[in-house]
Coordinates of C-alpha atoms in Angstrom, one line a residue:
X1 CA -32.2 -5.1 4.6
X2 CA -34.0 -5.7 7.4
X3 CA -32.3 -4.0 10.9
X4 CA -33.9 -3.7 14.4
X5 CA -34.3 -5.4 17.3
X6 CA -34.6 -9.2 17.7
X7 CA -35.2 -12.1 20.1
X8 CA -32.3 -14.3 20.2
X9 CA -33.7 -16.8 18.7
X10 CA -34.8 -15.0 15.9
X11 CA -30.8 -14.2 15.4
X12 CA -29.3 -16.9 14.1
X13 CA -27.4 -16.0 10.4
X14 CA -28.3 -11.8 11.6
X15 CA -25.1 -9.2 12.0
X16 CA -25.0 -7.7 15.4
X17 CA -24.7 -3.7 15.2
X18 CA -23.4 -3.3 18.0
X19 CA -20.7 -4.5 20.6
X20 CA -22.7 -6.2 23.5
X21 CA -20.9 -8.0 26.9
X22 CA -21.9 -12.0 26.8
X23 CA -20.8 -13.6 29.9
X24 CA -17.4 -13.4 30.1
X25 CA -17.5 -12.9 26.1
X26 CA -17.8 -9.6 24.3
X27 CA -19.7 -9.8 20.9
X28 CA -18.5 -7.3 18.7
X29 CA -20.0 -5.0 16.2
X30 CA -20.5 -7.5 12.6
X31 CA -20.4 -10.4 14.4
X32 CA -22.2 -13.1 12.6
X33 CA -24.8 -14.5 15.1
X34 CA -24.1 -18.3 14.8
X35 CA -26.4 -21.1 16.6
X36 CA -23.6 -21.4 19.5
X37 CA -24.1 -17.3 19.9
X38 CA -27.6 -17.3 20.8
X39 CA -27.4 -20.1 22.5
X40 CA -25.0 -17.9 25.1
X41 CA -27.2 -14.8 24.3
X42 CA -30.2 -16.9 25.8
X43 CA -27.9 -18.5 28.7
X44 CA -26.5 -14.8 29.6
X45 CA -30.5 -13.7 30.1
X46 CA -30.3 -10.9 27.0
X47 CA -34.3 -10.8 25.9
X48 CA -33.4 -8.7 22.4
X49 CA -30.3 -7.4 20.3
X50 CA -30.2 -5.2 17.4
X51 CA -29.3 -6.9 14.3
X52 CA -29.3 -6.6 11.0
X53 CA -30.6 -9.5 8.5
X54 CA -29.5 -9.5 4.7
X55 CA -32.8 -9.3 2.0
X56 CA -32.2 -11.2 -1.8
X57 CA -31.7 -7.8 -2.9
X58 CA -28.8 -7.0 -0.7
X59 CA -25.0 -7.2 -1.4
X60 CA -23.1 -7.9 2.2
X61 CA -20.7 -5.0 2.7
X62 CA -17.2 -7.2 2.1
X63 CA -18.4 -7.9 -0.8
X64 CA -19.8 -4.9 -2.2
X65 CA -16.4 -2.8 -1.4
X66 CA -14.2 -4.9 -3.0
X67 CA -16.0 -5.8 -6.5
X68 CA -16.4 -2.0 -6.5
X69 CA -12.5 -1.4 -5.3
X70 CA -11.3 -3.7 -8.4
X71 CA -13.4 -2.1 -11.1
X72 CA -11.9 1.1 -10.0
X73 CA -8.6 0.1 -9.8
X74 CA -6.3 0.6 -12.8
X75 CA -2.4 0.2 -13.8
X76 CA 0.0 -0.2 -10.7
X77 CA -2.8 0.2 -7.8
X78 CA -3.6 -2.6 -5.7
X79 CA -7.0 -3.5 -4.0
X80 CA -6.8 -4.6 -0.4
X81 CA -8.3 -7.1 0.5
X82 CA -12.1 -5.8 2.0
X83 CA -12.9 -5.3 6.2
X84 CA -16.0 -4.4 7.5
X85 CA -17.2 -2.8 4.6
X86 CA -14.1 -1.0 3.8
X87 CA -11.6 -1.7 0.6
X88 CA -8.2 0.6 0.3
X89 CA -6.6 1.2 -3.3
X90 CA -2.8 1.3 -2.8
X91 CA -0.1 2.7 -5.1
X92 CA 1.9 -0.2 -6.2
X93 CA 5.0 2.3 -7.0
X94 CA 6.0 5.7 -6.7
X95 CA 4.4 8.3 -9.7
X96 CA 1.2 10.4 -10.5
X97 CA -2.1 9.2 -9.8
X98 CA -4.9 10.2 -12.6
X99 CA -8.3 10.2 -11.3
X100 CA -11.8 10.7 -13.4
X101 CA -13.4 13.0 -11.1
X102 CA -16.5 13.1 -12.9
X103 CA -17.2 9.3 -12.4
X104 CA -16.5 8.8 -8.5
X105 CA -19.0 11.7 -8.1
X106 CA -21.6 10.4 -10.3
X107 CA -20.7 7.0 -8.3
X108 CA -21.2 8.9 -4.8
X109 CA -24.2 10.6 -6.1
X110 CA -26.0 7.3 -6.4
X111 CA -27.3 6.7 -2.9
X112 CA -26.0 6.5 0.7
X113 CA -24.9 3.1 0.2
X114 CA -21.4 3.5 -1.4
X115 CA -19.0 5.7 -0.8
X116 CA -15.5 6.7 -2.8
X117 CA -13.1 8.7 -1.6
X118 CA -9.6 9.7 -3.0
X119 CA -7.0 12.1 -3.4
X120 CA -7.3 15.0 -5.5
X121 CA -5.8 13.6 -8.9
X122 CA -2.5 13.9 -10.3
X123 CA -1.0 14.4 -6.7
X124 CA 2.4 12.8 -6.5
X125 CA 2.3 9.9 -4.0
X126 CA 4.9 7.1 -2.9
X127 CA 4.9 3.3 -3.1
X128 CA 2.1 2.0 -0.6
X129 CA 0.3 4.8 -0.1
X130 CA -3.1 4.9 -0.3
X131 CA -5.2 6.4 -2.8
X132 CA -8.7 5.5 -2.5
X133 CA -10.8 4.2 0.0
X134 CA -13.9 2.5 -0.5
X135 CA -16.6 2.4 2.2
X136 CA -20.2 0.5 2.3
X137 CA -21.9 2.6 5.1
X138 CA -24.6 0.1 6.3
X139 CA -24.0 -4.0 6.4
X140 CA -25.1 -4.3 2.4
X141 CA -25.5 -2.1 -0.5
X142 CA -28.5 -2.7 -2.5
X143 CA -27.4 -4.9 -5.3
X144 CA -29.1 -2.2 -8.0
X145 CA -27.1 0.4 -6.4
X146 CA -23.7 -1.5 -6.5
X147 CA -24.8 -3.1 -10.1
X148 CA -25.1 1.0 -11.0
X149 CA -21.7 1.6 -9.6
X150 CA -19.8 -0.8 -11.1
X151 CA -21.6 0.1 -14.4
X152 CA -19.8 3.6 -14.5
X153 CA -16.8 2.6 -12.7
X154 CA -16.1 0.3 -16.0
X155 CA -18.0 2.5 -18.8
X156 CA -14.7 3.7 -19.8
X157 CA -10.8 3.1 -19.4
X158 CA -9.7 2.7 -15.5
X159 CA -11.4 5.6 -13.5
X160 CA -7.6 5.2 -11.3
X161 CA -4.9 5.0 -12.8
X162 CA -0.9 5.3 -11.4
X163 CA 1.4 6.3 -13.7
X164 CA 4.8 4.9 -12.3
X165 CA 8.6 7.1 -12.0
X166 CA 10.3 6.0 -14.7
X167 CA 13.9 6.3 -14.8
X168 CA 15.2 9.3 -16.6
X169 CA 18.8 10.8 -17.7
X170 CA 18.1 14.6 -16.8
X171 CA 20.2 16.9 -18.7
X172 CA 20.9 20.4 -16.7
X173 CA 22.3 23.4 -18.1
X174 CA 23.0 26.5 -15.5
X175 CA 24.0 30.2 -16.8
X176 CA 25.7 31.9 -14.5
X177 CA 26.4 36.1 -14.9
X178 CA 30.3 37.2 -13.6
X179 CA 28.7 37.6 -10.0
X180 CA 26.9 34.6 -9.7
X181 CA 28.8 32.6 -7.0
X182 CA 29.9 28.7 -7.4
X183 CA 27.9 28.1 -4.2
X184 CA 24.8 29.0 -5.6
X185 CA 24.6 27.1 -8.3
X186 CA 26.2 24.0 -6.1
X187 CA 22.8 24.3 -3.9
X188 CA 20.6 24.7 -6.9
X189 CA 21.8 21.6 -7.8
X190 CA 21.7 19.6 -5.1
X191 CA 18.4 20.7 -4.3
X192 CA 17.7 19.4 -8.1
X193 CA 19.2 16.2 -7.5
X194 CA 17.1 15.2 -3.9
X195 CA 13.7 16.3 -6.6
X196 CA 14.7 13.6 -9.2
X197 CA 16.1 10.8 -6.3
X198 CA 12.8 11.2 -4.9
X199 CA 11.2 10.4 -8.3
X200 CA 14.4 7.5 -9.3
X201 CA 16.2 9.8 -11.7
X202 CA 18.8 11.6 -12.1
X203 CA 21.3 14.1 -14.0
X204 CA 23.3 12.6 -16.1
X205 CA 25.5 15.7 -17.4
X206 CA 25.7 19.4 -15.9
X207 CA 26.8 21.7 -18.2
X208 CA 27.5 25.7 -17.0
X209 CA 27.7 28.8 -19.4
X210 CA 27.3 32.2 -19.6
X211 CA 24.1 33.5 -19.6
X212 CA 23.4 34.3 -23.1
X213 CA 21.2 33.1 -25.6
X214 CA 23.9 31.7 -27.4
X215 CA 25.6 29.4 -25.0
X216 CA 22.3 28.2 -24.0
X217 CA 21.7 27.2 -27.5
X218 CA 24.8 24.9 -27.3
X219 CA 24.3 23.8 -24.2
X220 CA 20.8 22.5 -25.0
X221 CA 22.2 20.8 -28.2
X222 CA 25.0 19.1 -26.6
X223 CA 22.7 17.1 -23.9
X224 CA 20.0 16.5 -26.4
X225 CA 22.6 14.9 -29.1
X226 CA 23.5 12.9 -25.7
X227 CA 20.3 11.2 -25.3
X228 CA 19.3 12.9 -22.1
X229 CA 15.8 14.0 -21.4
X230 CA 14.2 16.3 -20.1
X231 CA 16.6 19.0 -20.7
X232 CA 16.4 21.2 -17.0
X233 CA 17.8 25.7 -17.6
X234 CA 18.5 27.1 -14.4
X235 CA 19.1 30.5 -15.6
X236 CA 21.2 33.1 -13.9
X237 CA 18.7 35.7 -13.6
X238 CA 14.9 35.2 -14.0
X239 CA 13.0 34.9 -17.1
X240 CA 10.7 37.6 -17.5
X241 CA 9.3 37.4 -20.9
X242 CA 9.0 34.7 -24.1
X243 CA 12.1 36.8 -25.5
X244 CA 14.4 36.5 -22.5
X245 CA 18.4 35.3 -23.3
X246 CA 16.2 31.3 -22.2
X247 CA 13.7 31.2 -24.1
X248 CA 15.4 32.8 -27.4
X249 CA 18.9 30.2 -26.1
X250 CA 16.2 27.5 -26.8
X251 CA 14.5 28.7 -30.2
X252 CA 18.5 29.1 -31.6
X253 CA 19.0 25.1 -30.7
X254 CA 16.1 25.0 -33.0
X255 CA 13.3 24.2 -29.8
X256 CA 9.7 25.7 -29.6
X257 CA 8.4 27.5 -26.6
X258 CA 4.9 26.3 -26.3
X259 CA 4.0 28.1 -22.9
X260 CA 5.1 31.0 -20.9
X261 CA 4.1 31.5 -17.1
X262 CA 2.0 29.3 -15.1
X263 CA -1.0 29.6 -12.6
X264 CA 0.8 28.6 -9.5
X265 CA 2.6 30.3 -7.0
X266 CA 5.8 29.5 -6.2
X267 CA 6.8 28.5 -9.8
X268 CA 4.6 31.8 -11.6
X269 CA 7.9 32.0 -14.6
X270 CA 8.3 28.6 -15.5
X271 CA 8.8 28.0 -19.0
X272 CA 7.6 24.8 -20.9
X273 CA 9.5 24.1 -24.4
X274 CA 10.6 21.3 -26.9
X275 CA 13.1 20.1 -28.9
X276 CA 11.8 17.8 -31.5
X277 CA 10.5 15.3 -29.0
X278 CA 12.8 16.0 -25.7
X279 CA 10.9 18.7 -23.2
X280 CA 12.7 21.9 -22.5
X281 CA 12.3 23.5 -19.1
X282 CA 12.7 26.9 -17.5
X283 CA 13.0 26.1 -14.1
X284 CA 10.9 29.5 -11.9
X285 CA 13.6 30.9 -9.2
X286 CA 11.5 29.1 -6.7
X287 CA 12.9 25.8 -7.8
X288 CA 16.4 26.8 -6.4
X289 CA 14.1 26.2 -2.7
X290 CA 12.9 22.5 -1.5
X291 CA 9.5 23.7 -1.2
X292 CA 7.0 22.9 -2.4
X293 CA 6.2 24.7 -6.1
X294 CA 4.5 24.6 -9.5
X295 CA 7.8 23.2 -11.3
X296 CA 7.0 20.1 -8.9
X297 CA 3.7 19.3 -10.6
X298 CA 5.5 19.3 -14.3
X299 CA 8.1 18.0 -13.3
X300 CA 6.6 14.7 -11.7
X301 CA 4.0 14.5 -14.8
X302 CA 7.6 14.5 -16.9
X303 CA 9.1 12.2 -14.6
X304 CA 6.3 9.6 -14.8
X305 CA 6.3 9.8 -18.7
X306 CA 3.2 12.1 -19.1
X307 CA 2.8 14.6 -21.8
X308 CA 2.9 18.6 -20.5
X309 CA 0.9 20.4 -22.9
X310 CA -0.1 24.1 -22.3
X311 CA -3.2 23.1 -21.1
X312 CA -2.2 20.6 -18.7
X313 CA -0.2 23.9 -17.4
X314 CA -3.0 26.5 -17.8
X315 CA -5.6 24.1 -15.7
X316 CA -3.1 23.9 -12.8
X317 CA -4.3 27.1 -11.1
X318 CA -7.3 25.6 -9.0
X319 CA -5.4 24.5 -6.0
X320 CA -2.0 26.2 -6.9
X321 CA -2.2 29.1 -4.3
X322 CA 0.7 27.1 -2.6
X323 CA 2.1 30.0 -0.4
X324 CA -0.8 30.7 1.3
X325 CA -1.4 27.3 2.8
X326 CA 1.0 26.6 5.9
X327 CA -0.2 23.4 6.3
X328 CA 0.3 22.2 3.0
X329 CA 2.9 19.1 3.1
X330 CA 6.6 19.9 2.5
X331 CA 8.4 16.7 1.8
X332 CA 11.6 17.9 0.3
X333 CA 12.3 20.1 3.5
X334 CA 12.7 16.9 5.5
X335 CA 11.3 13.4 5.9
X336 CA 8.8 12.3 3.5
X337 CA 5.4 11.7 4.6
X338 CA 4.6 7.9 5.5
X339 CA 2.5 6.1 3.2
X340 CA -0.8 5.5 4.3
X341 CA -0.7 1.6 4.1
X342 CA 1.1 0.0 7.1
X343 CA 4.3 -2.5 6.1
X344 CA 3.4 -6.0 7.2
X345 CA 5.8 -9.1 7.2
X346 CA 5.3 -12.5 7.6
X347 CA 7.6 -15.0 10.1
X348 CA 7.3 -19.0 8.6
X349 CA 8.0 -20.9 11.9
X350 CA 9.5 -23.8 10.5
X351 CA 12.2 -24.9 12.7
X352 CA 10.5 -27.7 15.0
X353 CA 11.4 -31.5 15.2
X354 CA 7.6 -32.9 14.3
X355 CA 8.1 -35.0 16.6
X356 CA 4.4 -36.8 16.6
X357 CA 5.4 -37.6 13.2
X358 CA 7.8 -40.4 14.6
X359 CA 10.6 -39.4 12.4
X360 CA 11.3 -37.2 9.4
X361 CA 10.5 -33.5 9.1
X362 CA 7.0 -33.1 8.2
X363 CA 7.5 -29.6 6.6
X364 CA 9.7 -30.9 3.9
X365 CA 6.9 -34.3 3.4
X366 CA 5.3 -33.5 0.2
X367 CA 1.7 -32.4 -0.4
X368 CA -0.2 -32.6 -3.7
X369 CA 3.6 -33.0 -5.0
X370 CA 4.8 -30.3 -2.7
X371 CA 6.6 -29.6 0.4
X372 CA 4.4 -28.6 2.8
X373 CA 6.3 -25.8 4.3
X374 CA 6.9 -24.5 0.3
X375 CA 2.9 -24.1 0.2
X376 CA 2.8 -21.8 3.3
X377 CA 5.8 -19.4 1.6
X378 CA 4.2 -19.5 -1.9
X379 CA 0.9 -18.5 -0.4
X380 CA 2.9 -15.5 2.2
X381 CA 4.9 -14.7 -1.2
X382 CA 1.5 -13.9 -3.0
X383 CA 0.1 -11.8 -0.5
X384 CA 0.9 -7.9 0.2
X385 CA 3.2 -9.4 3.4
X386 CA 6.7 -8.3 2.4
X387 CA 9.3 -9.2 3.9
X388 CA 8.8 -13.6 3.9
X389 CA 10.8 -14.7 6.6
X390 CA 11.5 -18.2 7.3
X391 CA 12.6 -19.4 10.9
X392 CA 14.8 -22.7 10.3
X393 CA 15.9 -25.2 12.6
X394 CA 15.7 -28.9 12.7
X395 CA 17.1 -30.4 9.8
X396 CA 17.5 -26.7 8.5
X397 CA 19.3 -27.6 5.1
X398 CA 16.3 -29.9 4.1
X399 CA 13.3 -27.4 5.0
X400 CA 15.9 -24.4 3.2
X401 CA 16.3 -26.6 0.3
X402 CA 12.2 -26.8 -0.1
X403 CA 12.2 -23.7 -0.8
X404 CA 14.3 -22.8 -3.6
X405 CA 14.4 -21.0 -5.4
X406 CA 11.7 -18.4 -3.8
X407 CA 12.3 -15.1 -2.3
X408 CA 12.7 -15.5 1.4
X409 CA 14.2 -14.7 3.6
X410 CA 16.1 -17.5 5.6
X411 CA 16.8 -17.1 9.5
X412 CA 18.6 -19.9 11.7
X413 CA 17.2 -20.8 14.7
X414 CA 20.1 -23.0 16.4
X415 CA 17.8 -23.3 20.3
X416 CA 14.5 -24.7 18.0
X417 CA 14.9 -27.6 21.1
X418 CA 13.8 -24.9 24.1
X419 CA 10.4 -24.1 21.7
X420 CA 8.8 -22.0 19.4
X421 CA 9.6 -19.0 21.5
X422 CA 12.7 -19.4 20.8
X423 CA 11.5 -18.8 17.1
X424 CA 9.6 -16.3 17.2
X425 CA 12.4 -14.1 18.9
X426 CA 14.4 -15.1 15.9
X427 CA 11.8 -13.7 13.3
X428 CA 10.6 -10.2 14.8
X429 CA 14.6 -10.1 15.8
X430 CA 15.2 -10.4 11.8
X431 CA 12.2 -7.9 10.8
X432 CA 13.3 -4.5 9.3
X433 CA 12.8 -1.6 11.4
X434 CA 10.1 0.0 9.5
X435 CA 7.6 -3.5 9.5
X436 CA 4.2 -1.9 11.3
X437 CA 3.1 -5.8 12.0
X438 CA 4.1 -9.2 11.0
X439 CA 2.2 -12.4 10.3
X440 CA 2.8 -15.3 12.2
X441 CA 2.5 -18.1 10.1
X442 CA 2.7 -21.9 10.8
X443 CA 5.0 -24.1 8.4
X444 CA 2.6 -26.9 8.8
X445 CA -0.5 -25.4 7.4
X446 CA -0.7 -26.0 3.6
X447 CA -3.8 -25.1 2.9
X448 CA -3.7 -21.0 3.6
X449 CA -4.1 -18.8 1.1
X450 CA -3.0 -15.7 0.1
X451 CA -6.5 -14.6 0.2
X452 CA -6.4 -15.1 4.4
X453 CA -3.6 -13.9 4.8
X454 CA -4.7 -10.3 3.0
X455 CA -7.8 -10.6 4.5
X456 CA -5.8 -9.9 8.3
X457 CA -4.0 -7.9 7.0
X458 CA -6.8 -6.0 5.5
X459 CA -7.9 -5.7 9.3
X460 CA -4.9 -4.7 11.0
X461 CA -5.8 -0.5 11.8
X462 CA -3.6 0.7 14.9
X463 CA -5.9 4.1 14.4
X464 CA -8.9 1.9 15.1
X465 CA -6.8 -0.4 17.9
X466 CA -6.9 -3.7 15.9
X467 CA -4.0 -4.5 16.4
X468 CA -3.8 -8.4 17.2
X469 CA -5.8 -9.8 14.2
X470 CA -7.0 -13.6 14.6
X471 CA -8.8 -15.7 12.2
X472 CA -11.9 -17.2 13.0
X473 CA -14.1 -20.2 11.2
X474 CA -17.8 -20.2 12.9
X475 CA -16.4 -18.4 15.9
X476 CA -13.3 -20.7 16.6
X477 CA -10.1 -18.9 16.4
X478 CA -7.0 -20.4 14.4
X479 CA -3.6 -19.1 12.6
X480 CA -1.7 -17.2 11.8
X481 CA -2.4 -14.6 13.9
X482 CA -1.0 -11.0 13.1
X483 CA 0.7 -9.1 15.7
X484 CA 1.7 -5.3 15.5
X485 CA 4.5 -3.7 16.1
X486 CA 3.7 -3.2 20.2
X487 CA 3.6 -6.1 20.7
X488 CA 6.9 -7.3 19.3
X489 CA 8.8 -6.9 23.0
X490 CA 5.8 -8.9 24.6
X491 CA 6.2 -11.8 22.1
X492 CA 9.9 -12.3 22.5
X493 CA 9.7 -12.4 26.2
X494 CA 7.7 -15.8 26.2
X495 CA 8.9 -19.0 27.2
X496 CA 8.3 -22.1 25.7
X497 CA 5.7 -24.2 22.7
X498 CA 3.0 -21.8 24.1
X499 CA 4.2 -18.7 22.2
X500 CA 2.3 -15.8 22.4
X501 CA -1.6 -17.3 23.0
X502 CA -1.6 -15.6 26.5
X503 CA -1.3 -12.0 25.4
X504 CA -4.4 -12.7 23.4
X505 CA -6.3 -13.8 26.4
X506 CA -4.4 -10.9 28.1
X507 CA -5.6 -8.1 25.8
X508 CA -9.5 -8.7 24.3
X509 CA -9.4 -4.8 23.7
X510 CA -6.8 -5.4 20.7
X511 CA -8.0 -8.6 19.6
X512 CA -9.8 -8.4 16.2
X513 CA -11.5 -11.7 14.8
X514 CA -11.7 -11.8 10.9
X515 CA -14.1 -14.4 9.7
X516 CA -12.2 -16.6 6.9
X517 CA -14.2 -17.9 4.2
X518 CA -13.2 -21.5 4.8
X519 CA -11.8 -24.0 7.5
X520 CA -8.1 -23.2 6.2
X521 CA -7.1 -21.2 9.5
X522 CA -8.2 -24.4 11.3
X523 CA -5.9 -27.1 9.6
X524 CA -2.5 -27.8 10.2
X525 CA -0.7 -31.7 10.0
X526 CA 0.7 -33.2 12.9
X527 CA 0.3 -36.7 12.7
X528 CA 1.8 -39.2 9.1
X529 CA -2.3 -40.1 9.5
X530 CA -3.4 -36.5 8.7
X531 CA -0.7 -36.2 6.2
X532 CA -2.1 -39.3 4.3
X533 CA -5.6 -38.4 4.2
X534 CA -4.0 -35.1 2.9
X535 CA -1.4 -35.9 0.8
X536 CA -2.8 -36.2 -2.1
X537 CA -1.5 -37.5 -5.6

């Protein structure tokens, strides 16, 4: 690659490396110098910019980040679409995430190019979150490098995998001694049940004896000729060794106890046992608390339908010194950490008359055999956007009826007639209250893609403040345009067809362009001669 500084003119096709002040134009940082740019570059007097011009033997960074983020990425993790050299893996589901150390470090340890980084594997993450990130530190990788990457990345099964909560009907037997009070063992329980809601389980059958070996032998036999697993002992009073009234109450149902005692603390006596193929466990004192302990790791390994083995048990003590780390996350005490990856929606304006058509409703007129507004909601339906709102109004039944049988949702707007303002207040007013951004789409643009529409949302970063993402096709901007959240109030105070263009004049700062790979963000229909030439078959 070759970087430095350049005459204008010897710009054109470079990436600019840093943010410079054109006029009344600022040229931001990866901006793809087009003929038009250093034409102002010349015009606004600059003699030189630093740049950065791709060699044959590069790999430009988008590129490079996500062919390396989908090799990586194995069962139930998404790859984001890639910005500025970045590509996120998100968990597609709540589980366990299983990560081959060994081969992101050989992959880091290639060069200063590529970069992986990750959570620690088997941690216990939630739906969205992310799990990886993956960062090209200069505009290109060297395609050797990259080529090297991607060979270790697929020398082997998925080097990411998510193993997804399954549902499970948890069998719990409590022992109680003739002291143990009712309210105890009430807030053991409920402490239990918030663990296995958390994971989309729950405990099918509670069964409380005395707190011998022998009703724990029953106890165990009873839930297991039920069908329930895993089978969950709270005993009474702590097991201390392999021969305590648990251990030998599972051995007389005719179970195996395959380890004693764990490497973590809190959760130092837990007890791992079978029953012909339904795991037994020993639950440590600890788990009685909704803080954070070693029966957490098992249990979410059990809950996500991995095998426990006594090694998987004996290899938990590197990072299980979990008292001594205040800062460690505690999600059971309270709320549960956010994921990573922001919620966006999308808001389909389609309730306007089309009224330089000259008559019917252009969104329901077909295209390639099609309704055109249908081609804007299969595309938003096919991205990460969730949820798909559709803003109806003029001939509403029609335009509703194009869209069946998809999974939209559908919002009247009965004042379409004062503009698509009036729209817009309808769709952010119908967003949930946890949507971090929304897409506004047009209903009259057939030809984007999924692919655009991840590729903004791929951008949007309040942390970075990108937080009105705009398309761009050789520097002219188009739609849909995503909006975060803080801008919601702004956009339903305009007035009018103008919507919210001014804020985007209004606020440069927040304004990211993301470069589309085709004139998609450009074309809508407005006229029946655009929809001929377009119509297709």
């Amino acid at each position: 690659m070759i970087f430095g500084e350049m005459k204008p003119e010897e710009a054109e096709g470079a990436i600019l490396a840093h943010s410079r002040k054109v006029g009344s134009e600022t040229f931001k940082k990866g901006r793809h110098l087009s003929a038009a740019d250093v034409a102002a570059l010349k015009a606004a007097g600059v003699a030189t910019v630093i740049a950065a011009r791709l060699e044959a033997d590069d790999v430009a960074e988008d590129e490079a980040a996500a062919a390396l983020a989908k090799a990586l990425a194995g069962n139930n993790i998404r790859a984001a679409a890639p910005f500025t050299g970045r590509a996120n893996l998100h968990a597609e589901a709540g589980g366990i995430v299983e990560i081959d150390a060994a081969r992101i470090a050989a992959i880091n340890a290639i060069g200063e190019a590529i970069t992986v980084a990750t959570l620690a594997p088997y941690e216990t993450v939630t739906a969205r979150q992310m799990l990886a990130t993956i960062k090209i530190i200069p505009f290109a990788a060297p395609r050797a490098e990259l080529d090297r990457a991607l060979e270790i990345a697929r020398s082997s099964d998925a080097a990411m995998t998510l193993h997804a909560f399954k549902a499970h009907k948890v069998g719990l037997v409590a022992t109680q001694l003739p002291d143990t009070k009712a309210s105890v063992m009430d807030k053991s329980r409920a402490v239990l049940d918030a663990r296995l809601a958390a994971m989309g389980s729950t405990i099918a059958r509670e069964i409380r004896c005395e707190h011998n070996d022998l009703a724990v032998a029953s106890a165990v036999r009873e839930l297991i000729a039920e069908g329930l697993s895993p089978v969950l002992i709270f005993g009474a009073s702590a097991t201390v060794d392999r021969r305590d009234v648990v251990p030998a109450g599972i051995a007389q149902a005719g179970g195996e106890v395959l380890h004693f005692g764990m490497p973590v603390d809190p959760g130092n006596l837990m007890l791992l046992a079978r029953l012909d193929k339904t795991p037994v466990i020993g639950l440590p004192g600890c788990a009685r608390s909704p803080k954070l302990n070693g029966f957490d790791w098992v249990l979410a390994r059990l809950m996500a339908g991995m095998a426990v083995t006594p090694e998987h048990v004996m290899g938990m003590g590197v990072g299980g010194l979990l008292k001594e780390i205040p800062s460690r996350p505690q999600p059971r005490e309270g709320t549960r950490a956010k994921p990573a990856s922001p919620r966006v929606a999308a808001i389909i304006l389609a309730a306007g008359q089309s009224s330089r058509m000259g008559g019917p409703n252009k969104l329901t007129m077909p295209i390639h055999g099609k309704a055109m507004v249908r081609h804007v909601a299969e595309a938003a339906l096919a991205s990460s956007a969730r949820p798909v709102i559709v803003v109806t109004g003029d001939r509403a039944a029609a335009v509703e009826k194009a869209l069946e049988p998809l999974s939209v949702t559908k919002l009247s707007n009965n004042c379409h007639k004062e503009g698509l303002s009036t729209s817009l207040r309808v769709g952010i007013n119908g967003l949930p209250d946890d949507v971090d951004a929304a897409l506004i789409c047009l209903g009259d643009m057939p030809d984007i893609s999924a692919d655009h529409l991840d590729r903004l949302i791929a951008a949007f970063d309040p942390e970075e403040g990108r937080t009105i993402c705009v398309p761009t096709v050789g520097g002219k901007r188009g739609n849909p345009v995503l909006w975060g959240r803080e801008w919601f109030a702004a956009i339903k105070e305009t007035k009018g067809d103008t919507g919210a263009r001014h804020l985007i004049g209004e606020h440069a700062d927040a304004v990211c362009e993301v470069p589309m790979p085709d004139d998609a963000a450009l074309k809508d229909i407005d006229t029946m001669e655009e929809w001929e030439r377009r119509r297709g078959d």
